[in-house]
Amino acid sequence: MRSFLGRDILSLKDVERDEYFQIFEVAERLRPFAERRRNGDLLAHKTLLTAFYQPSTRTRLATEAAMHRLGGHVLGFADAKMTRAGDFYQESMKDTAHMLEFYGDVIAMRHHLQGAPHEAAHWASVPVLNCGDGWGEHPTQVLTDLYTIWKDKGTLDGLRVLCVGDMRMRTMHSILYAMAQFDLEAMVVAPPELSLRPEFKAELEERNVAFREIESVDTCIAEADVIYMEPVVQADYTQSRVEPTADHALTPAAYQVTKELLQAKAKRDAIILHSLPRMDELPPAVDSTRHARYWFEAYNGVVVRMALLALVLGAIE
């Protein structure tokens, strides 16, 4: 098994099956720090730099909270407009990465341009964590999601995962890549204009990922062990920021998961994950059902990121 020391976490394409469970094992060891709301000293002499060129709530705060829980230090920016990369100078990623590597021991980056964290990793001598790159991938989120499924189901094999929403989303890309390492079947439900792209389907087939495309949630939800959701009403993820509008569309019923639908058709032990934020595809009435796991998912984001930081910085091997 490869060492995580100094390793970039940019994509789940090249993460091997045993490595997922290695991350989960470390997460279990470190979980008490989050449960007891106590900070340790495992990374007391290390510094995390967060470089977020795109808005974030859960990912940035969970990553920073993870570093604090392990006793480390945090600095960074959450608005690229306040940096030289976002003003008149439009500083290049090469120059920015060369600079950032001197200020921290690990860089967590979100960017609206697909591949930007990969470019930063090329120039930086410290590990880079991809916290979402345009329509590309979101590996730290999906590691959190898989850990949440594993904690609930006790396995990542023999399950059907209903993926609902915009299939251009970086989380959808990452979870479908990850399925290549497990005995999981994906049932994909998306509007035709937001469905799996031909080139992505070809890649999934080459990786032997089992998936079916289905027109509506209500025709397949009874088969699902896991319901994995993203909005179909989306902002443009290739932009650094998209302002809200009063006239955004509503989610068609075919892509909604409601309390009534769950009561009528879902398995009793089916669980719902959503990386959030949500629109009307997942009404608040679902929050009180036995199926909701998205709050545990958000909590587990701190635990999994503690494990990743400890591993890439060599505090745990």
Short mmCIF file of C-alpha atoms in Angstrom, two decimals:
data_model
loop_
_atom_site.label_atom_id
_atom_site.label_comp_id
_atom_site.label_asym_id
_atom_site.label_seq_id
_atom_site.Cartn_x
_atom_site.Cartn_y
_atom_site.Cartn_z
CA MET A 1 0.00 0.00 0.00
CA ARG A 2 1.30 3.44 -0.93
CA SER A 3 2.18 5.94 1.76
CA PHE A 4 0.01 9.03 2.13
CA LEU A 5 2.93 11.12 3.40
CA GLY A 6 3.30 14.19 1.19
CA ARG A 7 0.61 12.96 -1.16
CA ASP A 8 -1.79 15.21 -3.05
CA ILE A 9 -5.50 14.31 -2.81
CA LEU A 10 -6.73 15.54 -6.19
CA SER A 11 -8.96 12.80 -7.57
CA LEU A 12 -10.53 9.49 -6.57
CA LYS A 13 -9.62 7.93 -9.92
CA ASP A 14 -6.37 6.54 -8.54
CA VAL A 15 -7.37 5.75 -4.93
CA GLU A 16 -7.24 2.00 -4.36
CA ARG A 17 -9.75 -0.02 -2.38
CA ASP A 18 -7.47 -0.67 0.60
CA GLU A 19 -6.62 3.03 0.79
CA TYR A 20 -10.24 3.96 1.42
CA PHE A 21 -10.32 1.68 4.43
CA GLN A 22 -6.96 3.00 5.61
CA ILE A 23 -8.47 6.51 5.65
CA PHE A 24 -11.56 5.22 7.47
CA GLU A 25 -9.42 3.42 10.07
CA VAL A 26 -7.51 6.63 10.82
CA ALA A 27 -10.81 8.53 10.95
CA GLU A 28 -12.06 6.09 13.60
CA ARG A 29 -8.90 6.61 15.64
CA LEU A 30 -9.27 10.39 15.52
CA ARG A 31 -13.06 10.55 15.84
CA PRO A 32 -12.98 11.04 19.66
CA PHE A 33 -11.48 14.52 19.19
CA ALA A 34 -14.63 15.58 17.34
CA GLU A 35 -17.00 13.67 19.62
CA ARG A 36 -15.57 15.21 22.78
CA ARG A 37 -15.15 18.66 21.19
CA ARG A 38 -11.56 18.69 22.39
CA ASN A 39 -8.47 19.78 20.50
CA GLY A 40 -5.36 17.62 20.57
CA ASP A 41 -1.75 18.29 19.61
CA LEU A 42 -1.11 15.76 16.84
CA LEU A 43 -0.47 18.55 14.30
CA ALA A 44 0.59 21.22 16.78
CA HIS A 45 3.59 22.26 14.68
CA LYS A 46 1.85 22.23 11.30
CA THR A 47 -0.06 24.89 9.35
CA LEU A 48 -2.96 24.47 6.94
CA LEU A 49 -3.43 27.08 4.22
CA THR A 50 -6.95 27.33 2.76
CA ALA A 51 -7.11 28.87 -0.72
CA PHE A 52 -10.79 29.15 -1.66
CA TYR A 53 -11.50 30.87 -4.96
CA GLN A 54 -15.16 29.89 -4.80
CA PRO A 55 -17.80 30.11 -2.03
CA SER A 56 -17.89 27.34 0.56
CA THR A 57 -19.52 26.73 3.91
CA ARG A 58 -19.10 23.09 4.92
CA THR A 59 -15.91 22.19 3.04
CA ARG A 60 -13.79 25.13 4.15
CA LEU A 61 -15.04 25.18 7.74
CA ALA A 62 -14.83 21.38 8.13
CA THR A 63 -11.25 21.40 6.81
CA GLU A 64 -10.26 24.24 9.12
CA ALA A 65 -12.09 22.63 12.07
CA ALA A 66 -10.23 19.38 11.39
CA MET A 67 -6.89 21.17 11.59
CA HIS A 68 -7.87 22.95 14.81
CA ARG A 69 -9.07 19.67 16.36
CA LEU A 70 -5.61 18.25 15.78
CA GLY A 71 -3.90 21.30 17.30
CA GLY A 72 -2.67 22.79 14.05
CA HIS A 73 -2.73 26.33 12.74
CA VAL A 74 -4.86 27.76 9.92
CA LEU A 75 -4.54 30.73 7.59
CA GLY A 76 -5.87 31.50 4.15
CA PHE A 77 -8.48 33.31 2.12
CA ALA A 78 -12.11 32.70 1.22
CA ASP A 79 -12.54 35.42 -1.39
CA ALA A 80 -10.16 35.48 -4.35
CA LYS A 81 -11.19 39.07 -5.10
CA MET A 82 -9.18 40.09 -2.05
CA THR A 83 -6.01 38.51 -3.48
CA ARG A 84 -3.71 39.43 -6.37
CA ALA A 85 -5.13 36.46 -8.30
CA GLY A 86 -8.53 38.17 -8.32
CA ASP A 87 -7.66 41.79 -8.97
CA PHE A 88 -5.97 43.79 -11.72
CA TYR A 89 -2.84 41.60 -11.71
CA GLN A 90 -4.58 38.22 -12.21
CA GLU A 91 -1.62 36.43 -10.64
CA SER A 92 -0.97 33.04 -12.23
CA MET A 93 -1.51 29.73 -10.46
CA LYS A 94 2.19 28.97 -10.83
CA ASP A 95 3.20 32.13 -8.96
CA THR A 96 0.43 31.74 -6.39
CA ALA A 97 1.31 28.11 -5.63
CA HIS A 98 5.02 28.92 -5.32
CA MET A 99 4.13 31.60 -2.80
CA LEU A 100 1.59 29.59 -0.79
CA GLU A 101 3.94 26.65 -0.26
CA PHE A 102 6.14 28.84 1.94
CA TYR A 103 3.26 29.84 4.21
CA GLY A 104 1.85 26.41 5.11
CA ASP A 105 2.58 22.69 5.26
CA VAL A 106 -0.54 21.65 3.31
CA ILE A 107 -2.85 23.55 0.96
CA ALA A 108 -6.62 22.99 0.73
CA MET A 109 -7.90 24.54 -2.49
CA ARG A 110 -11.29 25.15 -4.07
CA HIS A 111 -11.39 26.72 -7.51
CA HIS A 112 -13.95 27.45 -10.22
CA LEU A 113 -11.57 26.24 -12.92
CA GLN A 114 -11.43 22.49 -13.43
CA GLY A 115 -7.88 21.25 -12.92
CA ALA A 116 -6.67 24.29 -10.96
CA PRO A 117 -5.74 22.28 -7.82
CA HIS A 118 -3.84 19.87 -10.06
CA GLU A 119 -1.84 22.76 -11.49
CA ALA A 120 -1.18 24.09 -7.98
CA ALA A 121 0.06 20.63 -6.95
CA HIS A 122 2.41 20.61 -9.93
CA TRP A 123 4.15 23.77 -8.70
CA ALA A 124 3.86 23.39 -4.91
CA SER A 125 6.22 21.25 -2.86
CA VAL A 126 3.61 20.64 -0.12
CA PRO A 127 0.49 18.42 -0.39
CA VAL A 128 -2.60 19.89 -2.06
CA LEU A 129 -6.14 18.78 -1.19
CA ASN A 130 -8.71 19.32 -3.93
CA CYS A 131 -11.78 20.79 -2.21
CA GLY A 132 -13.73 21.05 -5.44
CA ASP A 133 -12.60 22.21 -8.89
CA GLY A 134 -15.31 23.53 -11.22
CA TRP A 135 -17.26 20.63 -12.72
CA GLY A 136 -14.30 18.32 -12.02
CA GLU A 137 -14.15 16.39 -8.74
CA HIS A 138 -14.64 16.78 -5.00
CA PRO A 139 -12.62 13.96 -3.43
CA THR A 140 -12.69 15.10 0.22
CA GLN A 141 -16.50 15.35 0.13
CA VAL A 142 -16.97 11.92 -1.42
CA LEU A 143 -14.52 10.32 0.99
CA THR A 144 -16.79 11.76 3.69
CA ASP A 145 -19.86 10.35 1.94
CA LEU A 146 -18.38 6.86 1.59
CA TYR A 147 -17.29 6.92 5.23
CA THR A 148 -20.85 7.87 6.21
CA ILE A 149 -22.27 4.98 4.17
CA TRP A 150 -19.70 2.57 5.64
CA LYS A 151 -20.50 3.69 9.19
CA ASP A 152 -24.22 3.18 8.62
CA LYS A 153 -24.25 0.04 6.50
CA GLY A 154 -21.06 -1.65 7.73
CA THR A 155 -19.99 -2.25 4.14
CA LEU A 156 -19.41 -0.63 0.77
CA ASP A 157 -20.31 -3.75 -1.18
CA GLY A 158 -23.62 -5.18 -2.33
CA LEU A 159 -25.45 -1.84 -2.24
CA ARG A 160 -27.52 0.08 -4.78
CA VAL A 161 -26.88 3.82 -4.82
CA LEU A 162 -29.52 6.08 -6.35
CA CYS A 163 -27.74 9.17 -7.70
CA VAL A 164 -30.21 12.02 -8.23
CA GLY A 165 -29.42 15.45 -9.62
CA ASP A 166 -27.08 17.23 -11.98
CA MET A 167 -24.59 14.63 -13.26
CA ARG A 168 -22.15 17.39 -14.19
CA MET A 169 -21.56 17.91 -10.47
CA ARG A 170 -18.07 17.23 -9.12
CA THR A 171 -19.46 15.06 -6.31
CA MET A 172 -21.24 12.84 -8.85
CA HIS A 173 -18.01 12.42 -10.79
CA SER A 174 -16.04 11.48 -7.70
CA ILE A 175 -18.54 9.00 -6.27
CA LEU A 176 -18.93 7.23 -9.61
CA TYR A 177 -15.16 6.98 -9.96
CA ALA A 178 -14.97 5.55 -6.44
CA MET A 179 -17.59 2.88 -7.24
CA ALA A 180 -15.01 1.16 -9.44
CA GLN A 181 -13.34 -0.08 -6.23
CA PHE A 182 -16.50 -1.57 -4.67
CA ASP A 183 -19.43 -3.87 -5.50
CA LEU A 184 -21.86 -0.98 -5.87
CA GLU A 185 -24.49 -0.34 -8.51
CA ALA A 186 -25.48 3.20 -9.43
CA MET A 187 -29.00 4.13 -10.52
CA VAL A 188 -28.69 7.52 -12.20
CA VAL A 189 -31.67 9.90 -12.39
CA ALA A 190 -31.15 13.30 -14.03
CA PRO A 191 -32.84 15.61 -16.53
CA PRO A 192 -31.67 14.79 -20.08
CA GLU A 193 -29.69 18.04 -20.38
CA LEU A 194 -27.90 17.28 -17.09
CA SER A 195 -27.33 13.57 -17.61
CA LEU A 196 -24.06 11.66 -17.83
CA ARG A 197 -21.91 12.93 -20.68
CA PRO A 198 -20.99 10.33 -23.35
CA GLU A 199 -17.26 10.62 -22.63
CA PHE A 200 -17.86 10.15 -18.89
CA LYS A 201 -20.08 7.10 -19.50
CA ALA A 202 -17.35 5.60 -21.67
CA GLU A 203 -14.85 6.14 -18.87
CA LEU A 204 -17.16 4.51 -16.32
CA GLU A 205 -17.67 1.52 -18.60
CA GLU A 206 -13.91 1.18 -19.02
CA ARG A 207 -13.55 1.21 -15.23
CA ASN A 208 -16.27 -1.46 -14.96
CA VAL A 209 -18.63 0.73 -12.93
CA ALA A 210 -22.15 -0.74 -12.89
CA PHE A 211 -24.76 1.93 -13.61
CA ARG A 212 -28.24 2.33 -15.06
CA GLU A 213 -29.87 5.52 -16.27
CA ILE A 214 -33.50 5.90 -15.15
CA GLU A 215 -36.02 8.62 -15.92
CA SER A 216 -37.62 9.20 -12.54
CA VAL A 217 -36.90 8.72 -8.84
CA ASP A 218 -40.25 7.13 -8.06
CA THR A 219 -39.66 4.24 -10.47
CA CYS A 220 -36.49 3.03 -8.73
CA ILE A 221 -36.36 4.41 -5.17
CA ALA A 222 -37.69 1.11 -3.80
CA GLU A 223 -34.42 -0.56 -4.89
CA ALA A 224 -32.10 1.99 -3.29
CA ASP A 225 -30.00 1.36 -0.20
CA VAL A 226 -28.46 4.83 -0.46
CA ILE A 227 -30.06 7.92 -2.01
CA TYR A 228 -27.30 10.32 -3.04
CA MET A 229 -28.59 13.76 -3.97
CA GLU A 230 -27.53 17.03 -5.57
CA PRO A 231 -29.74 19.84 -6.87
CA VAL A 232 -30.84 19.94 -10.49
CA VAL A 233 -31.27 23.71 -10.08
CA GLN A 234 -27.61 24.70 -10.06
CA ALA A 235 -25.31 27.68 -10.15
CA ASP A 236 -22.65 27.74 -12.85
CA TYR A 237 -19.69 26.03 -11.20
CA THR A 238 -17.28 27.47 -13.76
CA GLN A 239 -17.81 30.93 -12.22
CA SER A 240 -16.07 32.14 -9.08
CA ARG A 241 -19.38 33.41 -7.73
CA VAL A 242 -23.01 33.44 -8.95
CA GLU A 243 -25.39 35.88 -7.32
CA PRO A 244 -28.90 34.67 -6.37
CA THR A 245 -31.88 35.49 -8.55
CA ALA A 246 -35.56 35.65 -7.71
CA ASP A 247 -36.64 33.66 -10.75
CA HIS A 248 -34.64 30.43 -10.48
CA ALA A 249 -36.43 27.29 -11.61
CA LEU A 250 -38.12 24.73 -9.40
CA THR A 251 -37.20 21.05 -9.29
CA PRO A 252 -39.52 18.80 -11.31
CA ALA A 253 -41.21 16.05 -9.27
CA ALA A 254 -39.23 13.36 -11.11
CA TYR A 255 -36.06 14.53 -9.33
CA GLN A 256 -37.47 15.23 -5.86
CA VAL A 257 -37.30 13.01 -2.79
CA THR A 258 -40.20 13.85 -0.48
CA LYS A 259 -41.36 12.49 2.85
CA GLU A 260 -44.46 11.09 1.16
CA LEU A 261 -42.43 9.26 -1.49
CA LEU A 262 -40.14 7.78 1.16
CA GLN A 263 -43.09 6.55 3.20
CA ALA A 264 -44.74 5.01 0.16
CA LYS A 265 -41.82 3.36 -1.62
CA ALA A 266 -38.40 3.54 0.07
CA LYS A 267 -36.73 0.71 1.95
CA ARG A 268 -37.06 1.14 5.70
CA ASP A 269 -33.28 1.26 6.09
CA ALA A 270 -32.52 3.43 3.04
CA ILE A 271 -30.39 6.47 3.87
CA ILE A 272 -30.22 9.88 2.19
CA LEU A 273 -26.99 11.80 1.68
CA HIS A 274 -26.74 15.35 0.35
CA SER A 275 -23.56 17.43 0.38
CA LEU A 276 -25.70 20.60 0.70
CA PRO A 277 -26.75 23.31 0.11
CA ARG A 278 -30.11 22.06 -1.08
CA MET A 279 -32.90 23.63 -3.05
CA ASP A 280 -36.41 22.16 -3.28
CA GLU A 281 -35.25 18.68 -4.38
CA LEU A 282 -35.09 17.63 -0.71
CA PRO A 283 -37.83 19.32 1.37
CA PRO A 284 -37.17 20.08 5.06
CA ALA A 285 -39.95 17.63 6.01
CA VAL A 286 -37.49 14.81 5.19
CA ASP A 287 -35.15 15.99 7.98
CA SER A 288 -37.23 14.29 10.68
CA THR A 289 -37.39 10.91 8.94
CA ARG A 290 -35.22 7.88 9.79
CA HIS A 291 -33.67 8.17 6.31
CA ALA A 292 -31.88 11.51 6.77
CA ARG A 293 -28.11 11.22 7.18
CA TYR A 294 -26.92 14.55 5.75
CA TRP A 295 -26.31 16.13 9.17
CA PHE A 296 -24.14 13.14 10.16
CA GLU A 297 -22.49 13.49 6.76
CA ALA A 298 -21.59 17.11 7.55
CA TYR A 299 -20.23 16.08 10.96
CA ASN A 300 -18.21 13.27 9.42
CA GLY A 301 -16.62 15.84 7.12
CA VAL A 302 -14.51 17.01 10.05
CA VAL A 303 -13.55 13.47 11.03
CA VAL A 304 -12.48 12.39 7.54
CA ARG A 305 -10.53 15.58 6.94
CA MET A 306 -8.71 15.04 10.25
CA ALA A 307 -7.66 11.66 8.89
CA LEU A 308 -6.51 13.11 5.56
CA LEU A 309 -4.49 15.88 7.19
CA ALA A 310 -2.86 13.47 9.64
CA LEU A 311 -1.97 11.09 6.82
CA VAL A 312 -0.58 13.55 4.26
CA LEU A 313 1.44 15.35 6.97
CA GLY A 314 2.89 12.09 8.25
CA ALA A 315 1.49 12.27 11.80
CA ILE A 316 -0.07 8.83 11.32
CA GLU A 317 1.10 6.20 8.84
#
